[in-house]
Short mmCIF file of C-alpha atoms and ligand atoms in Angstrom, two decimals:
data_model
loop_
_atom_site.label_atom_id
_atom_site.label_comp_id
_atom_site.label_asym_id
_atom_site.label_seq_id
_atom_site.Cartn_x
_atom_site.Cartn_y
_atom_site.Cartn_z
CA UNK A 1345 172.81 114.94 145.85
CA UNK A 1346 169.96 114.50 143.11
CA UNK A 1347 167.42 114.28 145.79
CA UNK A 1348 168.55 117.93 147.17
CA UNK A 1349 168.29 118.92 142.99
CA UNK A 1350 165.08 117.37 142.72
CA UNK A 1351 163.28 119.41 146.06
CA UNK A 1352 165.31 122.54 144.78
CA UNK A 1353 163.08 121.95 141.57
CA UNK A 1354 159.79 121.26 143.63
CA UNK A 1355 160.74 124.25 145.63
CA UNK A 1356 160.87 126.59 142.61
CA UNK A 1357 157.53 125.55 140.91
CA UNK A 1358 155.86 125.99 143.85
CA UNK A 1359 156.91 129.32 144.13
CA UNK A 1360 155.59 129.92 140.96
CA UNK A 1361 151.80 128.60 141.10
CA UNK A 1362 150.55 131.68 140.81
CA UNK A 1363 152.39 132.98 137.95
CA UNK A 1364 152.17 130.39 136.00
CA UNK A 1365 148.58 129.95 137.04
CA UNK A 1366 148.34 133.45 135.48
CA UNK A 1367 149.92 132.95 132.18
CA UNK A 1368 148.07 129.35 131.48
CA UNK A 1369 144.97 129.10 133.28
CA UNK A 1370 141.81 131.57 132.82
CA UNK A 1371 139.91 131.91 135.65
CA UNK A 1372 136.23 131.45 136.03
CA UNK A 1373 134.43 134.25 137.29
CA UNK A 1374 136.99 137.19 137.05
CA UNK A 1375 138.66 139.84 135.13
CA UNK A 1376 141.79 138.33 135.11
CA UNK A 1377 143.53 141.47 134.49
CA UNK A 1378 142.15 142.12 138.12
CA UNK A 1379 144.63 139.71 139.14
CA UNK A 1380 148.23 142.52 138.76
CA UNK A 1381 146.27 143.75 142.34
CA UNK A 1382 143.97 141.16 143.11
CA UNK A 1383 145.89 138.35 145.38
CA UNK A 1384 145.37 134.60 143.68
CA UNK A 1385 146.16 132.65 146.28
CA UNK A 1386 147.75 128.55 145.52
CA UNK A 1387 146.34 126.19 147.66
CA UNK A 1388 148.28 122.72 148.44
CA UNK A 1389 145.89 121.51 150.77
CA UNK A 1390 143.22 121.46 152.59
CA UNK A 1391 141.94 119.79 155.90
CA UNK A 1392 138.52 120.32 157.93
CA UNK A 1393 137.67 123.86 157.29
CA UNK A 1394 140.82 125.12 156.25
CA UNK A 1395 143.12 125.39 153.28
CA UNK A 1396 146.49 125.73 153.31
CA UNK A 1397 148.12 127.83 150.37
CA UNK A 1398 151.56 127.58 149.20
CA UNK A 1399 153.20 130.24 152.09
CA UNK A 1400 152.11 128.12 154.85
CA UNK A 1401 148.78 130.58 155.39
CA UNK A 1402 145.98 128.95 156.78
CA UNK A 1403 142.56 130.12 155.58
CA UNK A 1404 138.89 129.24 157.44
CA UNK A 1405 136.69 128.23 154.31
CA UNK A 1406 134.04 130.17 155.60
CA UNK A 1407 131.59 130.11 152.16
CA UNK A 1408 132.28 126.30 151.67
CA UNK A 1409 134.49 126.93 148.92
CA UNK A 1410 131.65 127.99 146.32
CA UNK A 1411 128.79 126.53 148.48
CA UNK A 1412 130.08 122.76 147.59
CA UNK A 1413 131.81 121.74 150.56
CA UNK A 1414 129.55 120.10 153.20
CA UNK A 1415 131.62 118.32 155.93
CA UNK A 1416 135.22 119.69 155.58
CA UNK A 1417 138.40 118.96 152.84
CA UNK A 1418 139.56 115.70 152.56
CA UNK A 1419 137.06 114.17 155.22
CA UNK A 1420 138.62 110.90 155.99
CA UNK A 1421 134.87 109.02 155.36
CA UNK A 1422 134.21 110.96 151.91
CA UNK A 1423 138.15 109.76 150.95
CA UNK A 1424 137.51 106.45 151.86
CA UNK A 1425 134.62 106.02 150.01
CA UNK A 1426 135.81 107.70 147.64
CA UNK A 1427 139.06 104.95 147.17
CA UNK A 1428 136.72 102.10 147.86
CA UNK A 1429 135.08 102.89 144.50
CA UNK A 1430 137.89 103.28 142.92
CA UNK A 1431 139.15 99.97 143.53
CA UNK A 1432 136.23 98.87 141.80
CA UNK A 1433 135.12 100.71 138.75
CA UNK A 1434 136.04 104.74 138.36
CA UNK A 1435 133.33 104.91 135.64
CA UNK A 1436 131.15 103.38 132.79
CA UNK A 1437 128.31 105.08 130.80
CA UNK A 1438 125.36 105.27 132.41
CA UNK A 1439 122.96 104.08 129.12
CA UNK A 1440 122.99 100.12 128.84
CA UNK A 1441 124.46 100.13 132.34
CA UNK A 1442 124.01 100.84 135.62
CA UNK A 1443 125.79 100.49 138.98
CA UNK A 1444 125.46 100.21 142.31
CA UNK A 1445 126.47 103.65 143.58
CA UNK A 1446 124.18 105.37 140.89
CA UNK A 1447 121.04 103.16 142.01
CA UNK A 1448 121.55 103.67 145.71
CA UNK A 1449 122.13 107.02 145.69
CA UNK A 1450 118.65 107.48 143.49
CA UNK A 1451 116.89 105.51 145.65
CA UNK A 1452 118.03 107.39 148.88
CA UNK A 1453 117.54 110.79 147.24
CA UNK A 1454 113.79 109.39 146.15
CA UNK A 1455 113.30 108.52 150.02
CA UNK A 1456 114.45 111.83 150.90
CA UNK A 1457 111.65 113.39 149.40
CA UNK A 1458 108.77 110.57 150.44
CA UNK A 1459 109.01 108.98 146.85
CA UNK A 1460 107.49 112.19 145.58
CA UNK A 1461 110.52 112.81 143.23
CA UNK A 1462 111.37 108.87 142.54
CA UNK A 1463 113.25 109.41 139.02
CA UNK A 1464 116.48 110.90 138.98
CA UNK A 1465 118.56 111.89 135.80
CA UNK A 1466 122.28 112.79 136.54
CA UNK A 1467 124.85 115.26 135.23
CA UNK A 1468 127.56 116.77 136.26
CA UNK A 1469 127.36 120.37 136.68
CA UNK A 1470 124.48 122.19 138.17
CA UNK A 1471 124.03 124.35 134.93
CA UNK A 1472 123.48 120.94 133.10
CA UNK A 1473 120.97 119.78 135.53
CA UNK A 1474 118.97 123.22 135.13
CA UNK A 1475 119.17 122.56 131.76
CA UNK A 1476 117.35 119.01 132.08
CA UNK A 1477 114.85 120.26 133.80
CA UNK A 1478 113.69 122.90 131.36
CA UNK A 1479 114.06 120.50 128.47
CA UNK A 1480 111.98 117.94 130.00
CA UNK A 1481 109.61 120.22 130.63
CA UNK A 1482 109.53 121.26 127.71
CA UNK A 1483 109.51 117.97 126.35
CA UNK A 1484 106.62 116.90 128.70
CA UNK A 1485 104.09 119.41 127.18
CA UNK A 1486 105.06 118.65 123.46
CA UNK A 1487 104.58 115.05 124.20
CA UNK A 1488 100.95 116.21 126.06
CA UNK A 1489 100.27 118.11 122.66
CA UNK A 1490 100.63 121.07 123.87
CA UNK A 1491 103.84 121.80 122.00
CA UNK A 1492 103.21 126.25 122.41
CA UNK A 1493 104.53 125.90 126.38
CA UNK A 1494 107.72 126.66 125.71
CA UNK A 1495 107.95 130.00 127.75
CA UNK A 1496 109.84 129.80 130.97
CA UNK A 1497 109.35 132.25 134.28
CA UNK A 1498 112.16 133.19 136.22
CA UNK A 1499 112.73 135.25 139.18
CA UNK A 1500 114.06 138.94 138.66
CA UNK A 1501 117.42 138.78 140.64
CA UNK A 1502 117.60 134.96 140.12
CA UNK A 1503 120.60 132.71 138.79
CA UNK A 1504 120.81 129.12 137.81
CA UNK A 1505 123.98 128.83 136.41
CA UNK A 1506 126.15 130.10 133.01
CA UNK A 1507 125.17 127.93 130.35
CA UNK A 1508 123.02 129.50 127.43
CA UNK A 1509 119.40 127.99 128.86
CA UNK A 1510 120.76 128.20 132.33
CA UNK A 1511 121.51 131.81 131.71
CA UNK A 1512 118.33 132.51 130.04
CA UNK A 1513 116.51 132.23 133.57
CA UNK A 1514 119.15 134.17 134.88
CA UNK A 1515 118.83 137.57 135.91
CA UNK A 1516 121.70 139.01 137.15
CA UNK A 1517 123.01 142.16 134.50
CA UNK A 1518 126.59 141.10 134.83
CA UNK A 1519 126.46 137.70 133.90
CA UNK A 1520 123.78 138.28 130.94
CA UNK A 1521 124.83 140.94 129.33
CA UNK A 1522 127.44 140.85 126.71
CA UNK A 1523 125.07 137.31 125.82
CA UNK A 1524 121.74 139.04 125.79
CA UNK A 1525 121.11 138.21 121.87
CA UNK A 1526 122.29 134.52 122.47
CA UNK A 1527 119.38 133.95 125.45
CA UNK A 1528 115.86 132.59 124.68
CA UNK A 1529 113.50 135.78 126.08
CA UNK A 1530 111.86 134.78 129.59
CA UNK A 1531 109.41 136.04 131.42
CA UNK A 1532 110.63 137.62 134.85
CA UNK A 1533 108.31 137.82 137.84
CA UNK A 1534 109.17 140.27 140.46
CA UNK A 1535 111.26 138.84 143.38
CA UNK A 1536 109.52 137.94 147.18
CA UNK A 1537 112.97 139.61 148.64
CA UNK A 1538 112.50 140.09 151.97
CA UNK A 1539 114.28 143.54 152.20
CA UNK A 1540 111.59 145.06 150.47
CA UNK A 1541 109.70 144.66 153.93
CA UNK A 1542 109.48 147.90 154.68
CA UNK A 1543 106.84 151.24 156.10
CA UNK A 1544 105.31 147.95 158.02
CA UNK A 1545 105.21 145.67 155.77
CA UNK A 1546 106.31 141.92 156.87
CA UNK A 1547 107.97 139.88 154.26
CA UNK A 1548 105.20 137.58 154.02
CA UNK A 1549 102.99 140.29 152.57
CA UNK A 1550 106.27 141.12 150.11
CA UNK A 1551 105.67 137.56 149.71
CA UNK A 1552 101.54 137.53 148.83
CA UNK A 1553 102.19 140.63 146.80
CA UNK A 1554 104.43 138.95 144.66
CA UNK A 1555 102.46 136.10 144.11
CA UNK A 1556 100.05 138.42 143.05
CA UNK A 1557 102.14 139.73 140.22
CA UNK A 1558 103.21 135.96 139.28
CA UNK A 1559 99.75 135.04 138.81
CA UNK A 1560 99.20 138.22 136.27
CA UNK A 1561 101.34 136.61 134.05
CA UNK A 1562 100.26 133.71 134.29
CA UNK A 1563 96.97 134.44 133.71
CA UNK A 1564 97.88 135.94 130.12
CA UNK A 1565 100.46 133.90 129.34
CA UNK A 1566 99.79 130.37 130.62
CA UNK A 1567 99.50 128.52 127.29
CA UNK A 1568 102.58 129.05 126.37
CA UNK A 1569 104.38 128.78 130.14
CA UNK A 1570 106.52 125.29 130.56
CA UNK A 1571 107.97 126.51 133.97
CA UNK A 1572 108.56 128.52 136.15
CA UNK A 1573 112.00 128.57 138.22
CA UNK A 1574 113.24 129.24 141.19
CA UNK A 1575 115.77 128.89 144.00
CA UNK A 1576 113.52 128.22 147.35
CA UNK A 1577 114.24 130.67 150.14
CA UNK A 1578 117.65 132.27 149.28
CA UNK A 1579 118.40 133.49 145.81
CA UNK A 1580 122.23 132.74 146.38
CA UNK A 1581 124.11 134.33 143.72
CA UNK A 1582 121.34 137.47 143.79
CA UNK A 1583 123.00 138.77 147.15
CA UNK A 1584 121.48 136.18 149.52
CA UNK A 1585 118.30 137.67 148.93
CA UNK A 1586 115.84 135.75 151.23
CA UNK A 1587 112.29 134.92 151.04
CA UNK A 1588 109.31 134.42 153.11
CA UNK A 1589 108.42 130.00 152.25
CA UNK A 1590 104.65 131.24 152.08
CA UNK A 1591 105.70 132.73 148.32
CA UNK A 1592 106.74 128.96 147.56
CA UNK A 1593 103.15 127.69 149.05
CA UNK A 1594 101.03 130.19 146.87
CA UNK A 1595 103.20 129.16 143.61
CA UNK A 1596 102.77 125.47 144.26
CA UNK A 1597 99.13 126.29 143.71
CA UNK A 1598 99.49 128.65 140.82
CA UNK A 1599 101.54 126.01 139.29
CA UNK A 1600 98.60 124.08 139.42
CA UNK A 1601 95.64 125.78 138.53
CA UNK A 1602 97.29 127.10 135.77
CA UNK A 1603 99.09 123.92 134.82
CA UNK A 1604 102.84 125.05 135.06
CA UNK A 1605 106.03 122.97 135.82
CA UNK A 1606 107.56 124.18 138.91
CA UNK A 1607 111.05 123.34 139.01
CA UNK A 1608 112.88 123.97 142.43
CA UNK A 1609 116.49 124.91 141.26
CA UNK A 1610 118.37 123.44 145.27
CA UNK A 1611 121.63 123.32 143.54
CA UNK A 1612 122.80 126.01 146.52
CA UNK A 1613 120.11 125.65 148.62
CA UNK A 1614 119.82 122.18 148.94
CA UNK A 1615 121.24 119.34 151.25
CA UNK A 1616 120.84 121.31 154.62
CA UNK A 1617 122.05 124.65 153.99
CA UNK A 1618 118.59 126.09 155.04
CA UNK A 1619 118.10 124.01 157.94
CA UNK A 1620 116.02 120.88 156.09
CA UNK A 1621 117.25 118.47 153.60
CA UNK A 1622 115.64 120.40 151.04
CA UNK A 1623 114.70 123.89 151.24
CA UNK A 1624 111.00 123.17 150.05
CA UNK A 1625 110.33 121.22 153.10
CA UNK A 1626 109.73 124.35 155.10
CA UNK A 1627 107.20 125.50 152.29
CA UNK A 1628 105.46 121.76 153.27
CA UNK A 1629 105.58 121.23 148.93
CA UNK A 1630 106.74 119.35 146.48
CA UNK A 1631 108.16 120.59 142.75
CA UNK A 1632 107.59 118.93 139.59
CA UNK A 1633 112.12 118.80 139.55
CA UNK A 1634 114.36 119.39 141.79
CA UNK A 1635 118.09 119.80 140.79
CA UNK A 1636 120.92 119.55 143.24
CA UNK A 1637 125.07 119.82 142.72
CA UNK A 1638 127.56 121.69 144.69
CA UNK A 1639 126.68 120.00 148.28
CA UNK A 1640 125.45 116.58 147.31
CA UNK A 1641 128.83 115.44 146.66
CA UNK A 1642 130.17 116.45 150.22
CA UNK A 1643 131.87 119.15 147.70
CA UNK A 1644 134.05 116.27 146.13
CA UNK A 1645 133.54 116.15 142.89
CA UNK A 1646 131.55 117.48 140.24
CA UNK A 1647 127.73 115.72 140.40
CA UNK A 1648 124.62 117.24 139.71
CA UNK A 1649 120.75 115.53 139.18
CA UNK A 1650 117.55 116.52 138.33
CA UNK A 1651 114.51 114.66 140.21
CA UNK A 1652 111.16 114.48 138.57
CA UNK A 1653 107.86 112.88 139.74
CA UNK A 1654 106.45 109.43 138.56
CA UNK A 1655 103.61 111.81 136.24
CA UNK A 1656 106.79 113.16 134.22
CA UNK A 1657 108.63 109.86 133.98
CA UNK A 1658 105.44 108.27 132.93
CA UNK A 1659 104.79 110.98 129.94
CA UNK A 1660 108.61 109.83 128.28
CA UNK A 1661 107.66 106.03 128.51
CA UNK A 1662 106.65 105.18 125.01
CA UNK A 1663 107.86 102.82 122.41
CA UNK A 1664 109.38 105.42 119.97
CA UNK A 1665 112.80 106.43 120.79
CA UNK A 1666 112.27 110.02 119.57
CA UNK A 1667 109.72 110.64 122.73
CA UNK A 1668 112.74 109.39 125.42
CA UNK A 1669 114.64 112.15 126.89
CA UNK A 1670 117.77 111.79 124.62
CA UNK A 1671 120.08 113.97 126.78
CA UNK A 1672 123.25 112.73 128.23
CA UNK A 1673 126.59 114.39 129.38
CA UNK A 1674 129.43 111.65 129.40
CA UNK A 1675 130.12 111.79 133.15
CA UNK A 1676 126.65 111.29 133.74
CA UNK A 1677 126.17 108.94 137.22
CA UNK A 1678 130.10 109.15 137.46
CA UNK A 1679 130.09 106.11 140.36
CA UNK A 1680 133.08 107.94 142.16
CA UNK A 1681 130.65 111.30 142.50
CA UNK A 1682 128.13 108.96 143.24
CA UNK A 1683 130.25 106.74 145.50
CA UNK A 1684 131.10 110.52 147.40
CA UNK A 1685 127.47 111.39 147.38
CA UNK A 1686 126.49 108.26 149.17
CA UNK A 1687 129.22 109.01 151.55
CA UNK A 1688 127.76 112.54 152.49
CA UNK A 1689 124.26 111.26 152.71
CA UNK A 1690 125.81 108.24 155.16
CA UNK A 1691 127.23 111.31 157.19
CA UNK A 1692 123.54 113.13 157.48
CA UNK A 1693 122.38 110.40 159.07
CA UNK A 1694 124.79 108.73 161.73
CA UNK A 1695 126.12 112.28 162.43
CA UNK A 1696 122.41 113.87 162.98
CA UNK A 1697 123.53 116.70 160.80
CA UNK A 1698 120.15 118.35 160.64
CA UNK A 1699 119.84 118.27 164.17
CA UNK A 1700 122.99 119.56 165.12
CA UNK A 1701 122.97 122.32 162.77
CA UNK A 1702 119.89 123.97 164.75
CA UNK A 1703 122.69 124.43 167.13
CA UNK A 1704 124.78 125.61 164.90
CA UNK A 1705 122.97 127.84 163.30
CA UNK A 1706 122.61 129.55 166.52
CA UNK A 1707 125.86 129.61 167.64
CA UNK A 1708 126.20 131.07 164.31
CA UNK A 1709 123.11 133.94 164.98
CA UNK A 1710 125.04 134.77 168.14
CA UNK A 1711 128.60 135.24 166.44
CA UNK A 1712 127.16 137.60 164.17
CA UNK A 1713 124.83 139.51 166.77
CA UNK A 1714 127.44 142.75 166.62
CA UNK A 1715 126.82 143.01 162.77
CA UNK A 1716 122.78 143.37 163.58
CA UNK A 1717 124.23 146.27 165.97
CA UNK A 1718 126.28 147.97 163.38
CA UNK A 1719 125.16 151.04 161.85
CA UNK A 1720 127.11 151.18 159.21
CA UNK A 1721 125.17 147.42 158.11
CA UNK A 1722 121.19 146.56 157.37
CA UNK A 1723 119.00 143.76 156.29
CA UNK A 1724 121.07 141.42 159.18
CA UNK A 1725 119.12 137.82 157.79
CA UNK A 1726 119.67 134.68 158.24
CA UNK A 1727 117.78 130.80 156.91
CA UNK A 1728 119.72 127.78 158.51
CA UNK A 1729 123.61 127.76 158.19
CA UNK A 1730 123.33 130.62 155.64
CA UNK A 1731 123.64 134.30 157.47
CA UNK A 1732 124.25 137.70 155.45
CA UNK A 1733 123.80 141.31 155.76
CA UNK A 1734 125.03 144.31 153.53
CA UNK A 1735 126.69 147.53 153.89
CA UNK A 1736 124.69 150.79 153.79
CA UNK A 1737 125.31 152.21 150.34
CA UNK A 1738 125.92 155.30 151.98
CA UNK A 1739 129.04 154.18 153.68
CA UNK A 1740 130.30 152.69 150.69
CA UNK A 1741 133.36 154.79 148.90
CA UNK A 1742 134.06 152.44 146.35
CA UNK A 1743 130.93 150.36 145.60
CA UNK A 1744 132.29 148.89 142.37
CA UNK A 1745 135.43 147.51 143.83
CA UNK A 1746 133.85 146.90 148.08
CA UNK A 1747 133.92 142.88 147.34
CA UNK A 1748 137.38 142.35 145.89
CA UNK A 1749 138.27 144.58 148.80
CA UNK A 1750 137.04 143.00 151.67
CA UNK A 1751 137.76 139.66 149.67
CA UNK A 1752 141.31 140.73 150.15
CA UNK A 1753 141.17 142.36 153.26
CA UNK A 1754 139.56 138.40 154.77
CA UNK A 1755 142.56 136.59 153.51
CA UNK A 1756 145.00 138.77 155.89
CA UNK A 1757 142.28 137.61 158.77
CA UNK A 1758 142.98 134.58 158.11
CA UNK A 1759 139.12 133.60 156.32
CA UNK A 1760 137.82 133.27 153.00
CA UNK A 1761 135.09 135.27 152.26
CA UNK A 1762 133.41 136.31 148.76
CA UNK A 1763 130.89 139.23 149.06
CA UNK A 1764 128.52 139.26 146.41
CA UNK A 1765 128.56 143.20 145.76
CA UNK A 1766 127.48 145.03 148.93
CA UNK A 1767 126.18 141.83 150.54
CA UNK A 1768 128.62 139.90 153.01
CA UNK A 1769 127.31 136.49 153.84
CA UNK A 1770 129.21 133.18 155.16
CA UNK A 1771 128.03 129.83 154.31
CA UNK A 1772 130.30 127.63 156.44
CA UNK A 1773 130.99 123.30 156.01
CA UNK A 1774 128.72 121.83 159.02
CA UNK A 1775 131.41 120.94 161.06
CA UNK A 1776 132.60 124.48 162.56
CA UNK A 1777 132.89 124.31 166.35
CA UNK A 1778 131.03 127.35 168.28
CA UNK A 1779 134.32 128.64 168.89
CA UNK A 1780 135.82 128.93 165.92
CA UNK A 1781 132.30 130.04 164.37
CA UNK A 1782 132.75 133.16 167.15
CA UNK A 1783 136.26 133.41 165.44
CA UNK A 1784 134.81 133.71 162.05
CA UNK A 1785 132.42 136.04 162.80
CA UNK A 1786 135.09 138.49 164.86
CA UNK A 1787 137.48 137.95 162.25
CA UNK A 1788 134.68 139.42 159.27
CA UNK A 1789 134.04 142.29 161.59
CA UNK A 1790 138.35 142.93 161.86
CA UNK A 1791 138.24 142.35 157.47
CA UNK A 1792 135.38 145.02 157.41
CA UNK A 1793 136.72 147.21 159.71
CA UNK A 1794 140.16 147.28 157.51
CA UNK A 1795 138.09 148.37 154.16
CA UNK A 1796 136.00 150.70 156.13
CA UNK A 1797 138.24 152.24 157.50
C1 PLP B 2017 125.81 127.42 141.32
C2 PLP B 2017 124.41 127.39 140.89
C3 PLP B 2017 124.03 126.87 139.63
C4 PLP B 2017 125.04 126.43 138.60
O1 PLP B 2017 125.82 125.35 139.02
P1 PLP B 2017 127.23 125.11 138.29
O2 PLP B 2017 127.73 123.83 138.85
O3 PLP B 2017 128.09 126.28 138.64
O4 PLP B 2017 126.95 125.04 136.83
C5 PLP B 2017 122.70 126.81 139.34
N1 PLP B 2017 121.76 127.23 140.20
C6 PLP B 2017 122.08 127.73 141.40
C7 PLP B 2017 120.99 128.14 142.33
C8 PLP B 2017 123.41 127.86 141.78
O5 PLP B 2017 123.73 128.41 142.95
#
């Protein structure tokens, strides 16, 4: 009798998730009052590449639930690591101690990129770790008595994150605006975008050209430049806007000559999704940091580092305390995100990830061929296991509101998708099966179809 009571109850608060989620819990990214339209959708649980909500619907993750999820939810090897660690310690600070998860995982990530990037400093979100890396920069030129770089570059249409120096570098109007007097003024170079390849241009002369311009600021401004930032090869958030890895090559040697920090922000771009480990492999360069998050914990839990070279570490190593790098978050090294990190990295390697996701990125090229046919679509591009394309303006009736739209639209194909304005992209975990990557892709043509209707 109390049992039946007791699911009755269960029964009821489920039913409610999404109210109550509405009256208590403000949701990142939104207008909430969006929401009396909008569909928010309570997930129970999730399994491979889909999640389940609360009805029973079944939804193909098909953007890796904000770019974090790497091998499917609750992968049975992530979960087991995952409880292994647990068993043995869920998490101590990381200054004074150390553990083994935190030091393996450093020393793996160090190997990844042939000891160039050796010294690892953790966090846990990937605003924090963007944060690091202009600090110690920062830091680094003070303690080289040069104390006036303190300038950062940016890309225009870049993003690294919401935090007030994270946001500084950031240029995307929406997310700056109503902060605009709280942000640090940045310089902002103009982006290598492919889509301005146009009138016969190829985007590796979009590419030199920008360069170009990069260079004329730094040639005026370069005594007072720390760094310059930016997301190799896809500027995520800035509508998948792709670039041509010979812009990365000419920076590396602008950095250079005119003695700049060049920190690689990989927190999306990072652990495979553009075909190498790290995005700056297919540029053949090193940067002076590297931050990851979202994928390097399989999409677990929240972990994010910045790697710096032996040079950097070197500069900090003095007896005063004042000339350490004095940051710390209180999750930093967490040994279960570490533990889950590990777990992923495990996976790259017996699973041949890499390899297998030339095929897959080609299975995924071929699902998608009737969007590059589509007249209503343009600028059809695609780097690794990260394909987008955007709708003509033109065919556009309601440009402001085309993303929650098709958002919508998605979830009755049974997919999640998040368009960034006009730009539809997927960004799906590495373990889709050609099949259901050819349902994806029909199923984002049936979504499209519905708003365009
Ligand atoms: C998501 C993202 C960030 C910010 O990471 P959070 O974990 O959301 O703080 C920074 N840079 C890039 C390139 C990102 O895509």
């Amino acid at each position: 009798m109390n049992t039946h009571l007791i699911d009755e109850q269960n029964l009821t608060d489920s039913k409610n998730w999404v109210d109550r989620s509405l009256a208590a819990v403000w949701h990142p990214c939104t207008q909430m009052k969006h929401h009396e339209s909008l569909p928010l959708i309570a997930i129970t649980r999730g399994e491979g590449a889909w999640l389940y909500d609360d009805k029973g619907n079944a939804f193909l993750d098909c953007i890796s639930s904000w770019w974090t999820n790497l091998f499917g939810h609750a992968n049975p090897r992530i979960n087991q690591a995952i409880s292994k660690q647990l068993e043995k310690i869920e998490h101590v600070m990381l200054a004074g101690f150390t553990h083994a998860p935190v030091v393996e995982l450093s020393e793996k990530l160090g190997a990844l990129t042939q000891g160039h990037l050796g010294h690892v400093f953790y966090a846990s979100d990937g605003a924090s770790a963007v944060e690091i890396a202009l600090k110690m920069s920062h830091h680094y030129w003070q303690l080289q008595g040069k104390p006036q770089k303190k300038k950062f570059v940016c890309l225009e249409n870049s993003y690294h994150g919401e935090t007030l120096g994270a946001l500084a570098v950031t240029d995307v109007a929406l997310f700056r605006e109503a902060y605009g007097p709280l942000l640090q003024s940045v310089f902002i170079a103009p982006s290598p975008d492919s889509r301005k390849a146009k009138d016969g241009k190829s985007a590796k002369e979009i590419a030199i050209e920008c360069a170009d311009a990069l260079e004329t600021i730094f040639v005026k401004e370069h005594q007072n430049i720390a760094a310059f930032i930016i997301e190799p090869l896809v500027q995520c958030a800035g509508q998948m806007a792709m670039h041509s890895p010979e812009y990365l090559r000419r920076v590396r040697a602008l950095c250079d000559q005119y003695e700049i920090h060049l920190i690689a922000d990989e927190i999306a771009v990072g652990c495979g999704r553009t075909g190498k480990f790290f995005a700056c492999e297919h540029a053949g360069i090193w940067p002076d940091f590297l931050t990851l998050s979202k994928g390097i914990s399989g999409g677990y839990l929240p972990l994010s580092l910045s790697m710096t070279t032996e040079k950097i570490y070197r500069a900090f190593y003095r007896d005063q305390t004042a000339q350490g790098f004095l940051h710390s978050h209180s999750y930093t090294g967490n040994p279960l995100a570490c533990a889950a990190a590990l777990a992923a990295l495990a996976i790259f390697e017996s699973d041949q990830v890499l390899e297998k996701n030339i095929e897959r990125a080609q299975d995924l090229a071929h699902a998608f061929k009737w969007a590059k046919e589509d007249t209503r679509l343009e600028h059809w591009r695609q780097q690794g296991m990260i394909l987008a394309f955007d709708i003509k303006p033109s065919v556009l009736k309601n440009p402001s509101s085309f993303a929650r739209e098709m958002f919508s639209a998605s979830l009755l194909e049974g997919i999640l998708i998040r368009p960034i304005g006009n730009t539809i992209y997927v960004m799906p975990p590495y373990i889709l099966t050609a099949s259901q990557t050819q349902n994806m892709a029909q199923a984002v043509q049936r979504a499209l179809n519905r708003v365009l209707k």
